[in-house]
Amino acid sequence: MTRYVMTIDLRRCVGCQTCTAACKGANATPPGIQWRRVLDIESGEFPDVKRSFLPVACMHCANPPCEEVCPTQATTRRADGLVAIDYDLCIGCANCVMACPYDARSIVHEPRYAYNDTAMASEAKRFDPDRIGVSMKCTFCKDRIDHAAVSGQIPGVDHEVTPACVNSCISGAMGFGDIEDPESGVSRLLAETQHFRMHEELGTEPGVYYIWDKS
Amino acid sequence: MKISALRAAELAAPKQQRNWDWRAAANFICGGAGGGLLFWAAFAGLDPVALRVAVLLGLALIAGGLTCVWFEIGRPWRALNVYRHIATSWMTREAVVALLVFAAGGLALLTANALPALFAGVLGLGFLYSQARILAANKGIPAWRNRRSIPLMVATGLAEGAGFLACVLSLTSAGAGLPMLVGLIVLIGARALFWHRYLGALVADGAPDATLKVLGGIAARLAVFGHILPALFVMAAVAGMPGRGGLVFVAGIMAVAGGWFLKFTLVRRAAYTQGLALQHMPMRGQGAAGAAAKPGWKAMPGAKAG
Amino acid sequence: MEAQAKSVKRVPTYCYNCVSGPDLMNIKVVDGIATEVEPNFAAADVHPAKGRVCVKAYGLVQKTYNPNRIQTPMKRTNPKKGRNEDPGFVPISWDEALDIVAGKLKAVRAKGLLDEAGLPRVAVSLGHGGTPSNYMGTFPAFLAAWGEVDFSFGSGQGVKCVHSEHLYGEFWHRGFTVAADTPNCRYNIAVGANVDVTGGPCAVIRHADARVRGYKRVQVEPHLTATGACSAEWVPIRPKTDPAFLFALIHVLVRENGLEKLDIPFLRDRTASPYLVAPDGLYLRDPQNGKPLVWDETTASAVPHDTPGARPAVAGAYRVAHAVVVDADKERREYADVEGKTAYEMLARHIDKYTPEWAESICDVKAETIRRIANEYLAAAGIGETIEIDGKTLPLRPVAVTLGKSVNNGWGAYECCWARTVLAALVGALENPGGLVGTTVRLNKSRDNRHLSVKPGDDGFMVQYFNPTTKEEWQAAPSTRNLHQTLVPIVGHNGAWSQALGPTQLAWMFQGERPDDWTMPMPTLPEVWLVYRSNPSISFWDTRHLAEIAAKFPFMACVAYTVDETNYMADVLLPEATDLESTQMIRMGGTKYMEQFWDHRGVVLRQKAVEPQGEARDFTWITTELAKRTGLLEPYVNAINKGVSGVSPLKGEGYDFSLDTAVEPAPEKIWDAVCRAATVTLSEGREEHDLEWFREHGFYTVPMSRLDWYLTPTMEKHGLRYELPYQERLLLAGRELGRRLHESKMNWWDEQLSEYTALPEWHDVPGRWIRNLEKSGARAEDFPFWLLTTKSMQYHAGGNAAIEVMHEVAQNLRGHAGVIINAKTAASLGIAEGDRVEVRSHIGATYGKAALAQGVRPDTLVIIGQFDHWATPFAKTMEAPSLNSIAPMSLDLTDATGSGADIVRVSVRRMEASA
Ligand SMILES: Nc1nc2c(c(=O)[nH]1)N[C@H]1C(S)=C(S)[C@@H](COP(=O)(O)OP(=O)(O)OC[C@H]3O[C@@H](n4cnc5c(=O)[nH]c(N)nc54)[C@H](O)[C@@H]3O)O[C@H]1N2
Ligand SMILES: Nc1nc2c(c(=O)[nH]1)N[C@H]1C(S)=C(S)[C@@H](COP(=O)(O)OP(=O)(O)OC[C@H]3O[C@@H](n4cnc5c(=O)[nH]c(N)nc54)[C@H](O)[C@@H]3O)O[C@H]1N2
Ligand code: SF4
Ligand code: SF4
Ligand code: SF4
Ligand code: SF4
Ligand code: SF4
Ligand SMILES: [Mo]
């Protein structure tokens, strides 16, 4: 069995949003839509203040409430752990948007462009009408993962089949790989660190692990 | 062109959901009432005219709600895909039940026969229940996912249905009988009870501050106009106050309006998302890791609301 | 979609949009259209950031296709210039545009390069910390062919940049920019150094590695930046009091721990600590050879500092039988039986009064905190430890104090630079593994190799090329409008870099008013002003006023991307092929800014990944056309042959790729020759690669020893000492400069002369800003807050403010396009999150939305970056506030190096109608 997961080392992240922008580029998301973004969180009171950066996206839950509620089976959990959306099935009912406890999904009803109403060449080239009016979210860069099956490369090791955000991260905060494989990079990293998954109490079994200290 | 500036400080905090607007809310508002109405219509032993009116109104309410939703979804021409996930999706189930409701309801309309009306009534309840489960399945909205939202939604749907029925009866025939009126009082009382328990559970289980604020903010109005006044009016009618038909009608309207107000609030205004949280501030080389942060929530132990 | 794409290719290239580059990337091109920016993992083994670029580079696709670009040459039709005058730009042909510019230039040549005031008639402004040179192709060769040019009109770069570090850093240890040796560092006191935001991917990953490894960074800064957030400790110091904090650290080391705990061999052998100082504050020198004396402990006598076998005493006071001192203007005085204190002893006595308790009241930082930090620093220095690098054993001193730009310019910056360099020297961490390293040189040659710039000079120190202050040689009539040779000895005269690092605000200020006792020729307007990739009307101080001055310039041509606040006053706009559309080869690795010290050095090609939009042309093409049309083709090609624009001369030992000076060279031809020359020289003749090869491979490197990161071994090799801790040469330069100015009956620079001290004293640095506003008639109590600025990871200055996606992603972080304010302070003023607020100084107001935070001092407001655009498309719709609109440009706030700081006293209030 394979379950692809992501590790995010909060000790490393500087909140630069390189991953945010890389995901936008790799997936041609319209202005205002960020499948991934990095939050800026503060706690405490002056002068005892802590500030941290929290990258968030779809958690590719093992028990995804978005899938459960989806009336069309457009949202499915794949055998390798990816939670995917079939744009051809989705009716854009937004039930999954409400079901997701991680603000991971969005629906865009009209084409949107960076500068007013006309698409730049780069936007026109990549505009996908199938994504209008349907639910969208981080795919774990599904096409790359699928390519791995064809090319024999290993996601998280070979860059060509690793998510764009992971590749882009300038602090090396992000890892990707198969958590079922004890030898994978993510498994080894998780073994030697303390980490948590967000909102685990909701029973979603998210596939993103946040590292916060050595063990 | 003016470009927007977000407030970064609020990005992690629960946000009011924006995907289900008044159209989706209308489905819960009308559809729930319609389901409740069908249910009571089936059991109230109505005369054919009243039955037809009640069933027609019930179906219209459900159809109206569904039409609103149809206008809301992103890909309306693919709406039939909604039937693809009966295994777990309450939205699929709602859609299936809706079909059956219309079949049974349509038959009841044609025949004014008690049996199809009974089917329509049971299915109406099923529709109402499905809607309650749709909301509750949405883990992303703490106000909905609380298990106590299910009895609340069912109770208000039934109260609204009874309210509608009371109105229909006060207009169409000899008026509502005593059992009907007592039933209405009981339903209003039940809704008040479930509302109270729901709020209590939300506070106990934790919910976004904004959700609690919105819900807390309607409690008094809901109690007065949705529960106390209609109950008093019905009691007055029972006690034989003059203008009984009017009293019952107004009480029925209030019972409906109170429920709709409650549901609109729940589906739109109080529907804040879970938001995002940091269980541990990370270590930065040396020093202390720092407390957790769950912006927009008070409940998390050790956390400071951001 | 992509599946149906006819062609998909990945084009290797570089990003050098901010000074923290170059960083390597690929551009994904689908059917001839650039669609994505990706890391270039082929460079993962040579590039410290593993072939990754930062967020800013991900805006380059939008930058290319931005519909607001200038896509044809334009000329102005409205002869009136000003912020309220629509320039009426109309499209013209390249021929017409080039002829207009060349015509103006030829007219200048006909009259002479210098005008009646002796100032160059042509002025050029290049912005953002010198990064334009990585995009302007062969333009430097054109400038070289041209002759005298005035680089006086500063943008924010230079005097608002890490200015004092540029000057003093390079003076002390060839550190034009200075960084911690992060890969080896254990303890970093970062005083306003916002490195996780500004250091680029190389710094970010190094510091992330260090954090995971368990190093400690203490961020000393008035507000909690992303860098502060990622630090182990945040010390919210009161603005502009950093010298006091740093002095107190020295106090703890020197007075509370004492010499025995410091790095005695380093102080003795590599610094001037043992030099004996006379009671008059000058070095005691050998009467015969003039060399500074030290006290030799083995013979118990004063001997010249370089006496073989001597063991100089680091501390103490000693009686010297006979010695001389050499004062300003070579005035010699003889001493007999005089007491000489070692320079270290002078420091120890000087620093005695600067206790942590003293600093506490100034800095608002607890004495115990200061003391603890100093002691942690000392402990972490691990004096005595060694490390082996490439077979050589070196000291390991893994501690560094780093300074950010806002403590590195203006008053107090000299003190900060001095203190942090002394802190490094005291523990032997200066230019040693783990410690404080310079990462590039600009004011000294060779520009690509710090080590080659280390040559023996006077008194056992490295050679320095000061602007002369002697009676004979002092430049009494300035040769540039910013008076850099006249006023700033330490900035030198080494070409454009020295010029551009002069007091560039004086060039702007003196176009308007001059001091009453000004006795030099009146500064003139430049007849032709060329501007490239710089926006002083946004990035400088008092920007509204600055734009008015620029509007008076008679002729201005800009190589432009969009209309912006500076080129709004231009007569001609020349559209340039931008980052993804043009070709150039630059150096990488080796010595570069910030934390770009690599294990490799080499070259990287920026190449045309896609065809230029509209009529935009490669800068090299534009330059060649200008050279041709001004009759400068031959000297221009000669300059290219000499390597002025490329990375190395086109002709050298065993190779000759030089271009025919009689023929107009096509850009491809130039870069092909540069590619070949670069690879031949880098590989020492083993390999030669042409442009085609680079188009495919992108870059070429050869390994570089880490030993090259550290200057100390080279100093040791030459037997040289760092000129620390005592600053006799600066003292003398100041004295001489003072005499010259006073001889010319000018006293307006007197305040600045006070900075020339041998051992800096604390003075009321913050008070200068308060006095400045009071002088202009305002009341101090009306402006109770400090307003600061801080950089944004998503923006390179204002350079990419026109890019939509940068705005979008930047909004995820607090404070962008807003005013960061302490939450409690805000509450007391009735200001809520998102309220529109007015921030007012004594010269004006700026407006933005309040962003409430706990991580900022209650007495401090912060505005990110430099915005407040009013002409740049898209950016002007951001409605972002800017410090620069309301911070004055003032002689009072200019320090002796000629720089000023980005800080101003302000009030804040909620606007009535909140948006
Ligand atoms: N408030 C505040 N002010 C500051 C600073 C701060 O932190 N805060 N920092 C200061 C520092 S350290 C510096 S170095 C300076 C930098 O300030 P400047 O040297 O003035 O540089 P930028 O603001 O980056 O200006 C870049 C200009 O180049 C244009 N441009 C961008 N890309 C291209 C291109 O491809 N081709 C052409 N032809 N033009 C292009 C942009 O439109 C923009 O107008 O600012 C200083 N000013
Ligand atoms: N992303 C990005 N990176 C860049 C640039 C860019 O524009 N964008 N520009 C490049 C350039 S040209 C430069 S010069 C460098 C500059 O790099 P840095 O010096 O690291 O840049 P700043 O963010 O301006 O950092 C200055 C910090 O000083 C703090 N500060 C202000 N006043 C005081 C004070 O009185 N005391 C103390 N202790 N701190 C104070 C401010 O809070 C601010 O965070 O960055 C380079 N890198
Ligand atoms: S994060 Fe949200 S969208 Fe993603 S799998 Fe989990 S529930 Fe579904
Ligand atoms: S929006 Fe699409 S994916 Fe989401 S629940 Fe509805 S049909 Fe499923
Ligand atoms: S995995 Fe791919 S889709 Fe998901 S956030 Fe990263 S880049 Fe975006
Ligand atoms: S790219 Fe890496 S360091 Fe930057 S915000 Fe994303 S996760 Fe954090
Ligand atoms: S740090 Fe500067 S040079 Fe490097 S990728 Fe970012 S913008 Fe480009
Ligand atoms: Mo700078």
Short mmCIF file of N, CA, C and O in Angstrom, two decimals, chain C residues 293-338:
data_model
loop_
_atom_site.label_atom_id
_atom_site.label_comp_id
_atom_site.label_asym_id
_atom_site.label_seq_id
_atom_site.Cartn_x
_atom_site.Cartn_y
_atom_site.Cartn_z
N LEU C 293 54.31 51.87 16.86
CA LEU C 293 55.05 51.06 17.84
C LEU C 293 54.13 50.14 18.61
O LEU C 293 52.96 50.47 18.83
N VAL C 294 54.70 49.01 19.02
CA VAL C 294 54.02 48.12 19.95
C VAL C 294 54.95 47.87 21.11
O VAL C 294 56.16 48.14 21.03
N TRP C 295 54.40 47.38 22.21
CA TRP C 295 55.24 47.04 23.36
C TRP C 295 55.60 45.57 23.29
O TRP C 295 54.74 44.69 23.36
N ASP C 296 56.87 45.30 23.08
CA ASP C 296 57.33 43.92 22.96
C ASP C 296 57.56 43.35 24.35
O ASP C 296 58.41 43.84 25.10
N GLU C 297 56.78 42.34 24.70
CA GLU C 297 56.87 41.77 26.05
C GLU C 297 58.17 41.00 26.25
O GLU C 297 58.64 40.88 27.38
N THR C 298 58.75 40.48 25.18
CA THR C 298 59.98 39.70 25.37
C THR C 298 61.16 40.60 25.69
O THR C 298 61.98 40.27 26.52
N THR C 299 61.21 41.77 25.05
CA THR C 299 62.34 42.66 25.31
C THR C 299 61.95 43.81 26.23
O THR C 299 62.79 44.64 26.57
N ALA C 300 60.66 43.88 26.59
CA ALA C 300 60.14 44.99 27.40
C ALA C 300 60.54 46.33 26.81
O ALA C 300 61.10 47.20 27.48
N SER C 301 60.29 46.45 25.50
CA SER C 301 60.59 47.73 24.87
C SER C 301 59.61 47.98 23.74
O SER C 301 58.95 47.07 23.25
N ALA C 302 59.53 49.26 23.35
CA ALA C 302 58.66 49.62 22.23
C ALA C 302 59.40 49.35 20.93
O ALA C 302 60.53 49.83 20.75
N VAL C 303 58.77 48.61 20.05
CA VAL C 303 59.39 48.28 18.77
C VAL C 303 58.36 48.49 17.66
O VAL C 303 57.16 48.48 17.93
N PRO C 304 58.82 48.67 16.42
CA PRO C 304 57.86 48.77 15.32
C PRO C 304 56.97 47.53 15.27
O PRO C 304 57.41 46.43 15.61
N HIS C 305 55.73 47.74 14.83
CA HIS C 305 54.71 46.69 14.92
C HIS C 305 55.12 45.41 14.19
O HIS C 305 54.66 44.33 14.53
N ASP C 306 55.99 45.55 13.17
CA ASP C 306 56.30 44.36 12.37
C ASP C 306 57.67 43.77 12.71
O ASP C 306 58.24 43.04 11.92
N THR C 307 58.14 44.08 13.90
CA THR C 307 59.44 43.56 14.29
C THR C 307 59.38 42.03 14.43
O THR C 307 58.59 41.51 15.21
N PRO C 308 60.22 41.33 13.69
CA PRO C 308 60.18 39.87 13.78
C PRO C 308 60.53 39.40 15.19
O PRO C 308 61.40 39.98 15.83
N GLY C 309 59.78 38.39 15.62
CA GLY C 309 60.07 37.81 16.92
C GLY C 309 59.49 38.56 18.10
O GLY C 309 59.54 38.08 19.23
N ALA C 310 58.91 39.71 17.85
CA ALA C 310 58.36 40.47 18.97
C ALA C 310 57.07 39.83 19.44
O ALA C 310 56.35 39.19 18.66
N ARG C 311 56.77 40.06 20.74
CA ARG C 311 55.51 39.57 21.29
C ARG C 311 54.75 40.78 21.84
O ARG C 311 54.89 41.14 23.00
N PRO C 312 53.96 41.41 20.97
CA PRO C 312 53.33 42.67 21.38
C PRO C 312 52.34 42.47 22.52
O PRO C 312 51.60 41.48 22.54
N ALA C 313 52.37 43.40 23.44
CA ALA C 313 51.39 43.39 24.52
C ALA C 313 50.08 43.92 23.98
O ALA C 313 50.04 44.92 23.27
N VAL C 314 49.00 43.22 24.32
CA VAL C 314 47.69 43.66 23.83
C VAL C 314 47.13 44.74 24.73
O VAL C 314 46.57 45.73 24.27
N ALA C 315 47.26 44.55 26.03
CA ALA C 315 46.69 45.52 26.96
C ALA C 315 47.81 46.24 27.70
O ALA C 315 48.96 45.82 27.68
N GLY C 316 47.47 47.33 28.34
CA GLY C 316 48.41 47.98 29.23
C GLY C 316 48.88 49.34 28.74
O GLY C 316 48.59 49.75 27.61
N ALA C 317 49.61 50.01 29.62
CA ALA C 317 50.19 51.32 29.31
C ALA C 317 51.69 51.22 29.55
O ALA C 317 52.11 50.62 30.53
N TYR C 318 52.44 51.75 28.65
CA TYR C 318 53.90 51.58 28.71
C TYR C 318 54.58 52.89 28.43
O TYR C 318 54.10 53.71 27.65
N ARG C 319 55.74 53.05 29.05
CA ARG C 319 56.49 54.30 28.82
C ARG C 319 57.46 54.08 27.67
O ARG C 319 58.19 53.11 27.61
N VAL C 320 57.43 55.00 26.76
CA VAL C 320 58.26 54.90 25.57
C VAL C 320 59.27 56.05 25.61
O VAL C 320 58.89 57.20 25.84
N ALA C 321 60.52 55.70 25.39
CA ALA C 321 61.59 56.69 25.56
C ALA C 321 61.52 57.77 24.49
O ALA C 321 61.61 58.96 24.77
N HIS C 322 61.32 57.35 23.25
CA HIS C 322 61.37 58.33 22.17
C HIS C 322 60.42 57.87 21.06
O HIS C 322 60.50 56.73 20.61
N ALA C 323 59.56 58.74 20.63
CA ALA C 323 58.63 58.37 19.56
C ALA C 323 58.09 59.62 18.92
O ALA C 323 58.29 60.74 19.42
N VAL C 324 57.45 59.43 17.78
CA VAL C 324 56.81 60.56 17.11
C VAL C 324 55.35 60.22 16.87
O VAL C 324 54.95 59.07 16.92
N VAL C 325 54.55 61.24 16.62
CA VAL C 325 53.19 61.05 16.10
C VAL C 325 53.09 61.87 14.83
O VAL C 325 53.81 62.85 14.65
N VAL C 326 52.23 61.43 13.95
CA VAL C 326 52.00 62.17 12.71
C VAL C 326 50.55 62.59 12.67
O VAL C 326 49.65 61.77 12.56
N ASP C 327 50.35 63.88 12.78
CA ASP C 327 49.00 64.42 12.86
C ASP C 327 48.51 64.75 11.44
O ASP C 327 49.19 64.50 10.44
N ALA C 328 47.35 65.37 11.39
CA ALA C 328 46.78 65.77 10.11
C ALA C 328 47.79 66.58 9.32
O ALA C 328 48.64 67.27 9.90
N ASP C 329 47.67 66.49 8.00
CA ASP C 329 48.58 67.20 7.10
C ASP C 329 50.03 66.90 7.42
O ASP C 329 50.90 67.77 7.32
N LYS C 330 50.27 65.65 7.81
CA LYS C 330 51.63 65.14 8.05
C LYS C 330 52.39 65.93 9.12
O LYS C 330 53.61 65.97 9.13
N GLU C 331 51.70 66.62 9.98
CA GLU C 331 52.38 67.36 11.05
C GLU C 331 52.97 66.36 12.03
O GLU C 331 52.27 65.52 12.57
N ARG C 332 54.26 66.48 12.23
CA ARG C 332 54.99 65.52 13.05
C ARG C 332 55.29 66.12 14.40
O ARG C 332 55.70 67.29 14.49
N ARG C 333 55.06 65.35 15.45
CA ARG C 333 55.45 65.82 16.78
C ARG C 333 56.31 64.76 17.42
O ARG C 333 56.09 63.57 17.24
N GLU C 334 57.29 65.22 18.15
CA GLU C 334 58.18 64.27 18.81
C GLU C 334 57.80 64.13 20.28
O GLU C 334 57.36 65.08 20.90
N TYR C 335 57.98 62.95 20.81
CA TYR C 335 57.72 62.73 22.23
C TYR C 335 58.92 62.02 22.84
O TYR C 335 59.50 61.13 22.23
N ALA C 336 59.22 62.42 24.06
CA ALA C 336 60.23 61.68 24.82
C ALA C 336 59.59 61.22 26.12
O ALA C 336 58.78 61.95 26.70
N ASP C 337 59.94 59.99 26.52
CA ASP C 337 59.39 59.40 27.74
C ASP C 337 57.89 59.64 27.86
O ASP C 337 57.41 60.31 28.76
N VAL C 338 57.23 59.12 26.92
CA VAL C 338 55.79 59.35 26.84
C VAL C 338 55.07 58.04 27.18
O VAL C 338 55.57 56.96 26.92
#
